[in-house]
mmCIF file with all atom_site columns, C-alpha atoms in Angstrom:
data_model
loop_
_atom_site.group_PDB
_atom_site.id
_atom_site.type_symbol
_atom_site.label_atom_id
_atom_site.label_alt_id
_atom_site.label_comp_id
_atom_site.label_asym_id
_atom_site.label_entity_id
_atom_site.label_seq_id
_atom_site.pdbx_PDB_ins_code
_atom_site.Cartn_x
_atom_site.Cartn_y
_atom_site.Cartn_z
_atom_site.occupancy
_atom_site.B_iso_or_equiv
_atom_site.pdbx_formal_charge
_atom_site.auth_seq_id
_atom_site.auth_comp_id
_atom_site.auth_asym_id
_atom_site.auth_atom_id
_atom_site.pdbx_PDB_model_num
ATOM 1   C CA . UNK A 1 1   ? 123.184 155.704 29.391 1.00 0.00 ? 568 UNK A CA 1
ATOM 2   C CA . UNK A 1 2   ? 122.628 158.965 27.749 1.00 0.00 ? 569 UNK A CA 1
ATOM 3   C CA . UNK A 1 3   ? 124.599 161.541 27.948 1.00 0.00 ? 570 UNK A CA 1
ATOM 4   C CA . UNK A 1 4   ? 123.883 165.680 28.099 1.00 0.00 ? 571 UNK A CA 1
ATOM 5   C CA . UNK A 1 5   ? 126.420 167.557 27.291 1.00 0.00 ? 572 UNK A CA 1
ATOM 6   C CA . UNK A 1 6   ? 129.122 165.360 28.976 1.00 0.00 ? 573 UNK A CA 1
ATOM 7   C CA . UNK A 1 7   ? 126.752 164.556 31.783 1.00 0.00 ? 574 UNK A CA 1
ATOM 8   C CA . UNK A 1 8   ? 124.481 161.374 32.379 1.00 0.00 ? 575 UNK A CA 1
ATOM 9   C CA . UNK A 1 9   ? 120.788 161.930 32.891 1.00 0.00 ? 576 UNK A CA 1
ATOM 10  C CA . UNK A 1 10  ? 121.175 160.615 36.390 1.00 0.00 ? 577 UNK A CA 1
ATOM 11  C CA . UNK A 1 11  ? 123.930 163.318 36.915 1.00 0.00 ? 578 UNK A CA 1
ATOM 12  C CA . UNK A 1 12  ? 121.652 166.219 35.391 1.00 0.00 ? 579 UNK A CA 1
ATOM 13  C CA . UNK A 1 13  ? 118.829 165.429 37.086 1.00 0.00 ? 580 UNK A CA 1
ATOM 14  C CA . UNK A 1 14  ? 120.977 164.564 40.747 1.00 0.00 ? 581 UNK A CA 1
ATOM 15  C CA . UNK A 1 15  ? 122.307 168.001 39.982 1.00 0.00 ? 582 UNK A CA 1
ATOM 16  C CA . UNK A 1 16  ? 118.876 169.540 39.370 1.00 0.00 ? 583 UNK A CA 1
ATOM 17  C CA . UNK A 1 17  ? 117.719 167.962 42.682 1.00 0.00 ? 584 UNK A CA 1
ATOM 18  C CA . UNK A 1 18  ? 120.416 169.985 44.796 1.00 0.00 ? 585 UNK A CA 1
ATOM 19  C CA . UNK A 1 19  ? 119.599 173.016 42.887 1.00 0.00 ? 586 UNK A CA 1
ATOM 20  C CA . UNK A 1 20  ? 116.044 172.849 43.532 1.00 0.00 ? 587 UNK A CA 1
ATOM 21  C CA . UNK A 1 21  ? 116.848 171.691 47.407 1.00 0.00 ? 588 UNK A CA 1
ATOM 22  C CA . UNK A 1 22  ? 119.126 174.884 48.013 1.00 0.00 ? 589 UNK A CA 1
ATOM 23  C CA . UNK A 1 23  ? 116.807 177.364 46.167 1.00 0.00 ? 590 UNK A CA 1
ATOM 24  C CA . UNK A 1 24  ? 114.118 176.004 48.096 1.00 0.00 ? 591 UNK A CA 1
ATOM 25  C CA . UNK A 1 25  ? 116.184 176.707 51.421 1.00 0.00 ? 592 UNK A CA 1
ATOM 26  C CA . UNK A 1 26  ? 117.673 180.378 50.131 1.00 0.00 ? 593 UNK A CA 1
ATOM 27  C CA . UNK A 1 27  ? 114.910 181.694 48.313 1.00 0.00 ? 594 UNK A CA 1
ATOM 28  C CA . UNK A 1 28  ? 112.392 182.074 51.464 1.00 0.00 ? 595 UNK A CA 1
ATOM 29  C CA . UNK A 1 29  ? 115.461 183.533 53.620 1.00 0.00 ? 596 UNK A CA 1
ATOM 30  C CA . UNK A 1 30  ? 116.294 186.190 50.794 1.00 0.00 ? 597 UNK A CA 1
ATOM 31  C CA . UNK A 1 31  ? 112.779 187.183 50.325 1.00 0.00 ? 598 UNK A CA 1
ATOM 32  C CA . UNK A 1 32  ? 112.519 188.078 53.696 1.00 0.00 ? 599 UNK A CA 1
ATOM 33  C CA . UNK A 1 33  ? 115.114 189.642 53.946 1.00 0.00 ? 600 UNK A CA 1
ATOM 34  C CA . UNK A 1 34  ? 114.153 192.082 50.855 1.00 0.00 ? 601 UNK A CA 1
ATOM 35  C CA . UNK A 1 35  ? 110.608 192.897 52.530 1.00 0.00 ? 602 UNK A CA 1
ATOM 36  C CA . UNK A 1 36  ? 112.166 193.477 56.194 1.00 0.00 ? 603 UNK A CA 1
ATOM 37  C CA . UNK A 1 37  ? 114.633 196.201 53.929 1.00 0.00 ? 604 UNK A CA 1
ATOM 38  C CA . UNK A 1 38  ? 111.826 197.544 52.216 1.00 0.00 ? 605 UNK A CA 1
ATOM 39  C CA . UNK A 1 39  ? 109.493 197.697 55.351 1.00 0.00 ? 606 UNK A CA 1
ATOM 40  C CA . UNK A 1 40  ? 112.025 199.319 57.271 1.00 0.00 ? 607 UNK A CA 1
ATOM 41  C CA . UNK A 1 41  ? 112.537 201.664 54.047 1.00 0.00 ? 608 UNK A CA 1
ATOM 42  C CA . UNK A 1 42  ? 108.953 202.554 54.204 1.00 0.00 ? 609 UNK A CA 1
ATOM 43  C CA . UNK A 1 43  ? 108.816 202.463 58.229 1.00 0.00 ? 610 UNK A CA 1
ATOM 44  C CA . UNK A 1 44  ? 111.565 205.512 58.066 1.00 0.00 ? 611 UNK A CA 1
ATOM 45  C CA . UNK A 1 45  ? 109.004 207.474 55.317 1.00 0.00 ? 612 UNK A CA 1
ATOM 46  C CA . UNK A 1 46  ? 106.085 207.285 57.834 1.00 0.00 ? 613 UNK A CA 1
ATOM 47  C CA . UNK A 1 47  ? 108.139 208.492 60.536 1.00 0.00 ? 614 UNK A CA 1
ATOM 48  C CA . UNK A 1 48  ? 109.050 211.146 58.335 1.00 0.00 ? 615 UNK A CA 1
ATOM 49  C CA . UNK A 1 49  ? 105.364 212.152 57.589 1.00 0.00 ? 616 UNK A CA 1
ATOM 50  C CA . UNK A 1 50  ? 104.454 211.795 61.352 1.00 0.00 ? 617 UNK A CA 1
ATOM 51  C CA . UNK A 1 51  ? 107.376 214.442 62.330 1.00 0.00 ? 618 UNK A CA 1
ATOM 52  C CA . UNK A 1 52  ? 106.600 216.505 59.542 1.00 0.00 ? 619 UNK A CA 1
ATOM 53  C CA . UNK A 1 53  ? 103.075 217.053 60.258 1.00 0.00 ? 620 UNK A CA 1
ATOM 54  C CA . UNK A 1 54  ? 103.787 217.656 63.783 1.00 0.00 ? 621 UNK A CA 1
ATOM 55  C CA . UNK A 1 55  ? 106.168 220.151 62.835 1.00 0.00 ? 622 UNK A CA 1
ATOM 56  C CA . UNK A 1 56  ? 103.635 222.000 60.273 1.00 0.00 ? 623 UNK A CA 1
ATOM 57  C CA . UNK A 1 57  ? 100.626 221.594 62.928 1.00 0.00 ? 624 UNK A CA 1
ATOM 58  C CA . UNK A 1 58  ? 102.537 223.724 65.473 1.00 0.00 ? 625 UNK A CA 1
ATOM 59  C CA . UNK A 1 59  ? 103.679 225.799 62.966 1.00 0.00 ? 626 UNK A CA 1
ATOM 60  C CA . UNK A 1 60  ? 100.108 226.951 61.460 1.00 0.00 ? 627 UNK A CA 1
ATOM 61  C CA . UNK A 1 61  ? 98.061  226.238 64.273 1.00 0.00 ? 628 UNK A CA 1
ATOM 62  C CA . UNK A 1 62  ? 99.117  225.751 67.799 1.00 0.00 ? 629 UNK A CA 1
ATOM 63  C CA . UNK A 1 63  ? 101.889 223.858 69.357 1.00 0.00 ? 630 UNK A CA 1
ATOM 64  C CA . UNK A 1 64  ? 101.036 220.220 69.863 1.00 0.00 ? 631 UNK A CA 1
ATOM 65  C CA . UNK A 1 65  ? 101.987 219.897 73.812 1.00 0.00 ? 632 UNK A CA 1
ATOM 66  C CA . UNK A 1 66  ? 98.574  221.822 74.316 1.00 0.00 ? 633 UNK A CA 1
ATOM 67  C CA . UNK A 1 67  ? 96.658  219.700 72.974 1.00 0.00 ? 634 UNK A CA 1
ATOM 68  C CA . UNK A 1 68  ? 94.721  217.495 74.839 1.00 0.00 ? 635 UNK A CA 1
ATOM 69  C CA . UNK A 1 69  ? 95.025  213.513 75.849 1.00 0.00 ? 636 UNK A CA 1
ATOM 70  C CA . UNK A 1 70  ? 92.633  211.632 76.994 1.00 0.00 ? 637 UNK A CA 1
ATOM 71  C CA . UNK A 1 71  ? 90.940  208.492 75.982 1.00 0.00 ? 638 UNK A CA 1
ATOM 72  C CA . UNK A 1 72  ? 87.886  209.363 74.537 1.00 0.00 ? 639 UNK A CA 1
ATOM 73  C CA . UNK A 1 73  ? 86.819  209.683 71.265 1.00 0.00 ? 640 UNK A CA 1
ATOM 74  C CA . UNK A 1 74  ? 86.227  213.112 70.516 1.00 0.00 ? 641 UNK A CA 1
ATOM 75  C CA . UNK A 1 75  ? 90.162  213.659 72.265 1.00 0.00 ? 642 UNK A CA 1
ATOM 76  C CA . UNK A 1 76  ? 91.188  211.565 69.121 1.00 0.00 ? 643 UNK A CA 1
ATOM 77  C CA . UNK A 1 77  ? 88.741  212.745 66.533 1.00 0.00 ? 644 UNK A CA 1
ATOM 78  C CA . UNK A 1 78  ? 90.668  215.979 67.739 1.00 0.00 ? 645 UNK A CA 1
ATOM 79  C CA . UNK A 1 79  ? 94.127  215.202 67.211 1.00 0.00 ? 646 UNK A CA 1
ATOM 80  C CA . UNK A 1 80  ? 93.374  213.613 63.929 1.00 0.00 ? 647 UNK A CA 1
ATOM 81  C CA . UNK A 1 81  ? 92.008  216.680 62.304 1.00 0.00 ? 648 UNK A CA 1
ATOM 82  C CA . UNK A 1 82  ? 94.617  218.787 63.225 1.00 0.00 ? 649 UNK A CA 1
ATOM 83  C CA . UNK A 1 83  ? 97.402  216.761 62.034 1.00 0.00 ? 650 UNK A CA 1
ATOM 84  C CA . UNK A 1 84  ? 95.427  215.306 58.674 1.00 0.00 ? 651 UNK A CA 1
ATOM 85  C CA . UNK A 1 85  ? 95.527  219.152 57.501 1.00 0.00 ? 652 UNK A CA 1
ATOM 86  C CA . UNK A 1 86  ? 99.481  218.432 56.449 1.00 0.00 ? 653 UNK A CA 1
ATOM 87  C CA . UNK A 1 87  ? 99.003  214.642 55.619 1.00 0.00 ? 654 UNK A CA 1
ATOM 88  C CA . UNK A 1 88  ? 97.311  213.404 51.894 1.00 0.00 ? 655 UNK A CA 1
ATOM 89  C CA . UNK A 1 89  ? 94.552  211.507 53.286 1.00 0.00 ? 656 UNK A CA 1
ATOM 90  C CA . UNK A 1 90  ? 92.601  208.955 50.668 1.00 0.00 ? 657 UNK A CA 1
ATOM 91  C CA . UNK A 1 91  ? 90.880  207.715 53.066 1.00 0.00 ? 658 UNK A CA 1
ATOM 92  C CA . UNK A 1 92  ? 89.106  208.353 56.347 1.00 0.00 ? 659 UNK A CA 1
ATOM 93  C CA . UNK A 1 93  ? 87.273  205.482 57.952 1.00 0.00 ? 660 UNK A CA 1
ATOM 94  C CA . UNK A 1 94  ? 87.629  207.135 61.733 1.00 0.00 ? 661 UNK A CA 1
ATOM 95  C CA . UNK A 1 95  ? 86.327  204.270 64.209 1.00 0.00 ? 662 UNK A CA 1
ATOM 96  C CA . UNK A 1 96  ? 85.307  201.319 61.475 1.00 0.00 ? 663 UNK A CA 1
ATOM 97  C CA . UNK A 1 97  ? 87.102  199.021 60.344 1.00 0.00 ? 664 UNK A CA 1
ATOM 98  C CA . UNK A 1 98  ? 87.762  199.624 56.570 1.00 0.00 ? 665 UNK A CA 1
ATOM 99  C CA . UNK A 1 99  ? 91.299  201.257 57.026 1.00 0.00 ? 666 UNK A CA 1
ATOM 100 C CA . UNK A 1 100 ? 92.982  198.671 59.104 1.00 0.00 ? 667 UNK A CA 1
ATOM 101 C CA . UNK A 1 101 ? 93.452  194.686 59.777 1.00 0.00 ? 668 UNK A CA 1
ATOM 102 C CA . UNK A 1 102 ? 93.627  192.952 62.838 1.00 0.00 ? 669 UNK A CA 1
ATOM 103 C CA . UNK A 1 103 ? 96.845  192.821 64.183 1.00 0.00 ? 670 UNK A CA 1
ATOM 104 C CA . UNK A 1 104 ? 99.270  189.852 64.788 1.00 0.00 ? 671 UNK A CA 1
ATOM 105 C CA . UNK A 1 105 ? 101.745 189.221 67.058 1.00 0.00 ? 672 UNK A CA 1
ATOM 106 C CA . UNK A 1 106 ? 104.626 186.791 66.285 1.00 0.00 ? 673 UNK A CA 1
ATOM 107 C CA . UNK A 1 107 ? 103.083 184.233 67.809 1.00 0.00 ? 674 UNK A CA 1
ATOM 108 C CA . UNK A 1 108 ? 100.338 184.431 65.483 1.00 0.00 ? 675 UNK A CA 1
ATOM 109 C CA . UNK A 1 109 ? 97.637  185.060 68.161 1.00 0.00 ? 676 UNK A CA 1
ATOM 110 C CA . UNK A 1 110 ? 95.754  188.598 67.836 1.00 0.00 ? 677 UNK A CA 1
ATOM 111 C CA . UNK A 1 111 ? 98.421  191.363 68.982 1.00 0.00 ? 678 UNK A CA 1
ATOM 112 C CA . UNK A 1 112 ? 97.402  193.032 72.227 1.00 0.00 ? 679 UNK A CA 1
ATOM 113 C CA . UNK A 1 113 ? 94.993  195.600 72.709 1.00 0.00 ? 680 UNK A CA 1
ATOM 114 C CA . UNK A 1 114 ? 94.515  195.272 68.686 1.00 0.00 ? 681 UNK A CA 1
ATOM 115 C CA . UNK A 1 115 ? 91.155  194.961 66.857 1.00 0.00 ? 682 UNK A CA 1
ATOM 116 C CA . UNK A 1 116 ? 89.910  195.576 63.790 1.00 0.00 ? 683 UNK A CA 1
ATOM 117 C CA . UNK A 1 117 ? 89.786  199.246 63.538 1.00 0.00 ? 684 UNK A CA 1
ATOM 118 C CA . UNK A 1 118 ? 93.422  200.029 64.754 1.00 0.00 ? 685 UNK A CA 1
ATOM 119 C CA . UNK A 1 119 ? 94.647  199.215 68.738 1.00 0.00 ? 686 UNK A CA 1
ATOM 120 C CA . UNK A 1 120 ? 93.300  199.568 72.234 1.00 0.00 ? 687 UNK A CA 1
ATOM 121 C CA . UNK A 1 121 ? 89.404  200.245 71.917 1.00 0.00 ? 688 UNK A CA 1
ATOM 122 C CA . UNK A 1 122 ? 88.748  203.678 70.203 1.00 0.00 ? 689 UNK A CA 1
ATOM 123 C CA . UNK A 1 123 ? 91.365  203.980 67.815 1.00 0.00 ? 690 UNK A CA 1
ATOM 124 C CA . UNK A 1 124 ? 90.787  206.560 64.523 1.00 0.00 ? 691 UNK A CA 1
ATOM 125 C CA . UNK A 1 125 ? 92.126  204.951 61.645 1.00 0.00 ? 692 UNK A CA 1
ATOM 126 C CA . UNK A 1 126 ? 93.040  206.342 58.342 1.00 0.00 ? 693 UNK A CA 1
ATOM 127 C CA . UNK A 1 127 ? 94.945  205.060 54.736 1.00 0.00 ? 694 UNK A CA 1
ATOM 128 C CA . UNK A 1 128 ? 97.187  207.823 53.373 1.00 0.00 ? 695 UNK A CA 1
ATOM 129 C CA . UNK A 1 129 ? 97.980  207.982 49.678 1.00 0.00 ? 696 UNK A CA 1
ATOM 130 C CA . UNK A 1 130 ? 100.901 206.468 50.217 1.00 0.00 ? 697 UNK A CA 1
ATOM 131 C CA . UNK A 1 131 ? 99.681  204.001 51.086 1.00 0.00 ? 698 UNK A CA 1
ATOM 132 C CA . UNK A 1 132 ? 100.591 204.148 54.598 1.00 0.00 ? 699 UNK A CA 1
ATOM 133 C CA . UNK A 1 133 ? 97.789  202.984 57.144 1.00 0.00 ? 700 UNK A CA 1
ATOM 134 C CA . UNK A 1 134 ? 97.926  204.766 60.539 1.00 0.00 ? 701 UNK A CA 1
ATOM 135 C CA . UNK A 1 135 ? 95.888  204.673 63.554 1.00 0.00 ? 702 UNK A CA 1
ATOM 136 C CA . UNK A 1 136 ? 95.226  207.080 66.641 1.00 0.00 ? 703 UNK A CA 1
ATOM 137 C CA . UNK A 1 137 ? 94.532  206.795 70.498 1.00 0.00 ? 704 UNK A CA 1
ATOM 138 C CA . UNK A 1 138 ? 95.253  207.873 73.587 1.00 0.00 ? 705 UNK A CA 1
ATOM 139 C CA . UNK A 1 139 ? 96.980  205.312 75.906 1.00 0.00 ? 706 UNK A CA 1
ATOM 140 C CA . UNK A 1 140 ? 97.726  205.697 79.879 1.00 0.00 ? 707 UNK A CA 1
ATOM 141 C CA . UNK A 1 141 ? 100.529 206.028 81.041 1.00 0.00 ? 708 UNK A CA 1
ATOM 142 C CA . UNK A 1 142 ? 101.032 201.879 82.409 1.00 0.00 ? 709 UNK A CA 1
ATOM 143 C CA . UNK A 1 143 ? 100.350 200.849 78.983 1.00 0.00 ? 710 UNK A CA 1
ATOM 144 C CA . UNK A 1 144 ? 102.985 202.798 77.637 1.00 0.00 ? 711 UNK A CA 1
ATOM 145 C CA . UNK A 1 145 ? 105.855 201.712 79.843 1.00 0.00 ? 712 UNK A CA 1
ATOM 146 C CA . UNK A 1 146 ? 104.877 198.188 79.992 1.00 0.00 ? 713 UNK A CA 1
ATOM 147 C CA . UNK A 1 147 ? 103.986 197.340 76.540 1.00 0.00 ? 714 UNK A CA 1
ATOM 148 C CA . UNK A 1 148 ? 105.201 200.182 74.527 1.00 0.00 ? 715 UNK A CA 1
ATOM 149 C CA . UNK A 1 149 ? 108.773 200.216 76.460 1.00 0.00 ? 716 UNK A CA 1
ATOM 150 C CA . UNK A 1 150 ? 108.819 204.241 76.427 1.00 0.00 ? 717 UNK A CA 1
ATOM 151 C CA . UNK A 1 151 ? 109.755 206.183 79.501 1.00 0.00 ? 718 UNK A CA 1
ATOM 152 C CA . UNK A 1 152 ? 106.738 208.048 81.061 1.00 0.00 ? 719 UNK A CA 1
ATOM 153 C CA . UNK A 1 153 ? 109.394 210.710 81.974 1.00 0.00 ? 720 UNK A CA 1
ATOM 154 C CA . UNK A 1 154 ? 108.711 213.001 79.622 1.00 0.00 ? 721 UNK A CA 1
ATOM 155 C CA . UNK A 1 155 ? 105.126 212.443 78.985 1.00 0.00 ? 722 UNK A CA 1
ATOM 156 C CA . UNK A 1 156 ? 102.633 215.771 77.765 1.00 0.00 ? 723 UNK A CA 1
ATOM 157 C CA . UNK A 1 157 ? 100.196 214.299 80.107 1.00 0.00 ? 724 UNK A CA 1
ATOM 158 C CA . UNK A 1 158 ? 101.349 212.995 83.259 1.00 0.00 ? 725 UNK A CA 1
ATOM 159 C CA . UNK A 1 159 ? 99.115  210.226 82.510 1.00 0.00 ? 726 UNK A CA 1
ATOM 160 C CA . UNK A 1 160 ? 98.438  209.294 79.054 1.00 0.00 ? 727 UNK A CA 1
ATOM 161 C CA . UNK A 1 161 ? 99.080  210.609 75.566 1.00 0.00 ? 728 UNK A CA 1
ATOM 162 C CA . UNK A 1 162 ? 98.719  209.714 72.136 1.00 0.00 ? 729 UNK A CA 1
ATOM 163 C CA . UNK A 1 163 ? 99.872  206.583 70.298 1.00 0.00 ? 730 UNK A CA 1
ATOM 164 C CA . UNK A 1 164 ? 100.241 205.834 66.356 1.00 0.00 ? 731 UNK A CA 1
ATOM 165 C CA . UNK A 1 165 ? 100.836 203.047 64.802 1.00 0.00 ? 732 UNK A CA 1
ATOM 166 C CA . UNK A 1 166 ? 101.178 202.341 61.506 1.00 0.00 ? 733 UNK A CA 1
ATOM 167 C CA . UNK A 1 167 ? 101.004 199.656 59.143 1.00 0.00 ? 734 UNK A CA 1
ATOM 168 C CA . UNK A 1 168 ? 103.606 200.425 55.908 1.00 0.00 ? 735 UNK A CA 1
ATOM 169 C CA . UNK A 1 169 ? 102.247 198.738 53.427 1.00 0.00 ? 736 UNK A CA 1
ATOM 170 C CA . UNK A 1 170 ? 98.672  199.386 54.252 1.00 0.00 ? 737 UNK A CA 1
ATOM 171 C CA . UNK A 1 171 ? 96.075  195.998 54.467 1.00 0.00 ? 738 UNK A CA 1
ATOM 172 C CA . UNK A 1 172 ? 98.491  194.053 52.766 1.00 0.00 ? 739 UNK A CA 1
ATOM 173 C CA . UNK A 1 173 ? 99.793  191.138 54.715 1.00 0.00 ? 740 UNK A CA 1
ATOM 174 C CA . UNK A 1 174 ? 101.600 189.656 56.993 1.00 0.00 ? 741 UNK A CA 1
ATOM 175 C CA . UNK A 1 175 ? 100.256 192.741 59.102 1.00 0.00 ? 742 UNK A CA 1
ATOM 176 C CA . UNK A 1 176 ? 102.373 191.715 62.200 1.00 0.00 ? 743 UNK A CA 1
ATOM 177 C CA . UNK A 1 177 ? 103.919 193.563 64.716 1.00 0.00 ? 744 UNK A CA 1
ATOM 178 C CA . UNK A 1 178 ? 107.776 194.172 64.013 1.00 0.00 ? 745 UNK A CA 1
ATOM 179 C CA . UNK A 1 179 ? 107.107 193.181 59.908 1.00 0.00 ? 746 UNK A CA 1
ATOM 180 C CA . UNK A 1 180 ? 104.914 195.894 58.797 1.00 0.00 ? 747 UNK A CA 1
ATOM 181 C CA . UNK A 1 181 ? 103.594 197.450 61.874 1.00 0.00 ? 748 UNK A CA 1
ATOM 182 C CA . UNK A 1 182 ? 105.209 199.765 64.175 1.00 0.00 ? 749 UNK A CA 1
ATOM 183 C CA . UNK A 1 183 ? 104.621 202.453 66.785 1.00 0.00 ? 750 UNK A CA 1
ATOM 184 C CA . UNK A 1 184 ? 105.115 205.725 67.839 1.00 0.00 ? 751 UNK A CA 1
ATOM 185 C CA . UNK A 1 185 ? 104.372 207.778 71.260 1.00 0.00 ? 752 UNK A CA 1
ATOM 186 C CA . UNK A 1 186 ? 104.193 211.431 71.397 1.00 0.00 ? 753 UNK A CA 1
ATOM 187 C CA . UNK A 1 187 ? 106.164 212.784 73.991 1.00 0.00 ? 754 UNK A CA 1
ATOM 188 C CA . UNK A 1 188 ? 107.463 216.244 74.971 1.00 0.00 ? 755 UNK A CA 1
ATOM 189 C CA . UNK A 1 189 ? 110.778 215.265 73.081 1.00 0.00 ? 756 UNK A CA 1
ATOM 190 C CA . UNK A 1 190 ? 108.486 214.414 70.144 1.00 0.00 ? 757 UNK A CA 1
ATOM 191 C CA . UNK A 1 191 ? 107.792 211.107 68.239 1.00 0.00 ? 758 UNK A CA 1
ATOM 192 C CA . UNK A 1 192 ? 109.644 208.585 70.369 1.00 0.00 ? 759 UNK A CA 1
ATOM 193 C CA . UNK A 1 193 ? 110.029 204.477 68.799 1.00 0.00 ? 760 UNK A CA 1
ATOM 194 C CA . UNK A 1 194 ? 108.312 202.064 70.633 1.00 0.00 ? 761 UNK A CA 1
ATOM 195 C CA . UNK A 1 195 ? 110.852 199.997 72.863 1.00 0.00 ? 762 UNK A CA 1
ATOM 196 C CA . UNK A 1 196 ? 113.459 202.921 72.989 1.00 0.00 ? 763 UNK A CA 1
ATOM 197 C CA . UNK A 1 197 ? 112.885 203.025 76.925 1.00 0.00 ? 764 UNK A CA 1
ATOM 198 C CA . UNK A 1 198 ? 112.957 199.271 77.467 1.00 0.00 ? 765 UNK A CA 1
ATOM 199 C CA . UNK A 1 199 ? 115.502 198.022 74.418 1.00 0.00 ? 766 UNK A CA 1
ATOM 200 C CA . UNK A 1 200 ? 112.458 195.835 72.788 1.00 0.00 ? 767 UNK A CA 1
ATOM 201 C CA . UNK A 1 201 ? 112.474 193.313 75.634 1.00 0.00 ? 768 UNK A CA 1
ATOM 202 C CA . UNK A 1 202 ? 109.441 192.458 74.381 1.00 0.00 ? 769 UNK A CA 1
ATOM 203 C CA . UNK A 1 203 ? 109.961 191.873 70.667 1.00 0.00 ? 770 UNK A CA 1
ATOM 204 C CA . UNK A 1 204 ? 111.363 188.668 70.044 1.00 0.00 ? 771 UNK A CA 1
ATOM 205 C CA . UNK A 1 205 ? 109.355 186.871 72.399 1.00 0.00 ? 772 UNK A CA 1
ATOM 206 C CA . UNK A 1 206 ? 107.439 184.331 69.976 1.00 0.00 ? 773 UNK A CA 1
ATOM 207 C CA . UNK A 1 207 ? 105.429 183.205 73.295 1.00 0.00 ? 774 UNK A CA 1
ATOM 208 C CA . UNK A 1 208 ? 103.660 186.070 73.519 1.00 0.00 ? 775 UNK A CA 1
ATOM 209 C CA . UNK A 1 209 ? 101.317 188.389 71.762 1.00 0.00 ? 776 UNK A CA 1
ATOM 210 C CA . UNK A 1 210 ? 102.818 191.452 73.277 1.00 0.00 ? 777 UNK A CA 1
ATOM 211 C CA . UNK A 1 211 ? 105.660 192.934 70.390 1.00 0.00 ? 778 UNK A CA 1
ATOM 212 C CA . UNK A 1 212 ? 105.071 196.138 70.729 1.00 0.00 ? 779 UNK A CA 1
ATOM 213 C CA . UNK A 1 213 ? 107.980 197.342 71.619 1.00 0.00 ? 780 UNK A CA 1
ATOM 214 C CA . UNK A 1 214 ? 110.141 196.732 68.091 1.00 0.00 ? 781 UNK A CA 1
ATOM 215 C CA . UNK A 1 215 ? 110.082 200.119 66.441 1.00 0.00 ? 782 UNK A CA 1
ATOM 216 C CA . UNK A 1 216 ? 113.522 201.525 67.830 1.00 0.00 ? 783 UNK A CA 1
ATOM 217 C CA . UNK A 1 217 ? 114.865 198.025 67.190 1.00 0.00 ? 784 UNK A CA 1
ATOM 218 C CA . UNK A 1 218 ? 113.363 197.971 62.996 1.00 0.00 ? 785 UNK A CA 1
ATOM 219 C CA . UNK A 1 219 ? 114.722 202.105 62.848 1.00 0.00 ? 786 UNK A CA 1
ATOM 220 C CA . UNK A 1 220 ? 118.322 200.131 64.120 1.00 0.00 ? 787 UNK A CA 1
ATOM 221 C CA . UNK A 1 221 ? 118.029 202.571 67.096 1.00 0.00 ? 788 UNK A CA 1
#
C-alpha cells in the first residue's frame, strides 16, 4: 500500500476521520461558548447605557421616581422620550414591528408575553446605533415577581413599573431569552436584573416558555 509520509493511506485517512469526528463535536461547543462571552460582553454595555441615561435624565430633567407607570401607551411613549434624549437612537419604530423579533424561549415556543414589536402588548421599541435593540412597557406588579423574579419591595409604583428588555445584537438571531435577550426592571434602587429576587428559577427550564428571569444569572450576579 502507499505510503504518506511514513503513514498508509488507510492510516491518513483513519486519522482524518477522528479529526473531522472531534472537530465536529468541539467546534459547536466552542462557538457557543464565544457568542455567550460576547453576548454577555455586550449585555454589560446596554446595562451601562440604560444606567447612564437614567442617571443624565434625572440630572437634566427630573428625577425618574416621578415619573409615571402605568400600562398605557402614552405612559410609555412618555418614558421613552425622556430617556432617548441621552441615548443615540437610529431608529424609532415605537409600537410596529420593524425594531424587534419575536421572542423565543428555550424551548423554542414564542417567549411569554412576547410579540413582534417587543413584550407584553404595548411595548415601544427602538434600535440604537449600537446596535442594541431595546423595548419599553409598563408591567404590574404579579408579572414582575412571577416571571421577572424581582422583588415588588421596592417598586416606584406600588403596582407596576417599567420593564426593558433588550436584545444585544439587535434582529440578529438566535433572539432567545438568556442568549441575546435580557431584562431589566426599574425600581427605586434603580435598574435591577431580571431573576435577582428569585435566583433565575425560571431560566433553565427547557419545558417552558417562561426564561425571563436569566439576566442576574448572564451579569454572573
Amino acid at each position: 500500500m502507499k505510503k504518506f509520509f511514513g503513514f498508509t493511506l488507510a492510516e491518513v485517512l483513519i486519522t482524518l476521520g477522528i479529526i473531522g469526528v472531534v472537530a465536529a463535536i468541539t467546534i459547536p461547543t466552542l462557538m457557543t461558548k464565544i457568542s455567550n462571552a460576547q453576548n454577555k460582553t455586550k449585555l454589560k454595555a446596554a446595562y451601562s447605557i440604560l444606567s447612564r441615561a437614567l442617571k443624565l435624565a434625572q440630572e437634566d430633567d427630573e428625577d425618574w421616581r416621578t415619573w409615571d407607570y402605568y400600562h398605557n401607551p402614552k405612559c410609555t411613549q412618555d418614558i421613552y422620550n425622556k430617556l432617548s434624549k441621552y441615548m443615540k437612537v437610529a431608529q424609532n419604530c415605537g409600537m410596529s414591528n420593524d425594531c424587534w423579533m419575536q421572542t423565543k424561549a428555550k424551548n423554542g415556543q414564542n417567549a411569554l408575553y412576547s410579540n413582534s414589536n417587543g413584550l407584553w402588548d404595548e411595548s415601544y421599541s427602538f434600535i440604537l446605533m449600537d446596535g442594541f435593540a431595546f423595548a419599553l412597557d409598563i408591567w404590574n406588579d404579579n408579572n414582575l415577581q412571577n416571571v421577572a423574579g424581582v422583588s415588588t419591595n421596592n417598586l416606584i409604583n406600588p403596582s407596576a413599573t417599567l420593564v426593558i428588555a433588550v436584545d444585544v445584537n439587535g434582529k440578529s438571531r438566535p433572539n432567545t431569552l438568556s442568549k441575546d435577550v435580557f431584562m431589566f426592571v426599574l425600581t427605586e434602587k434603580g435598574l435591577i436584573p431580571s431573576g435577582a429576587g428569585d435566583k433565575g428559577k425560571n431560566c433553565d427550564d427547557k419545558s417552558s416558555n417562561n426564561n425571563w428571569d436569566c439576566t442576574s444569572k448572564a451579569l454572573g450576579r
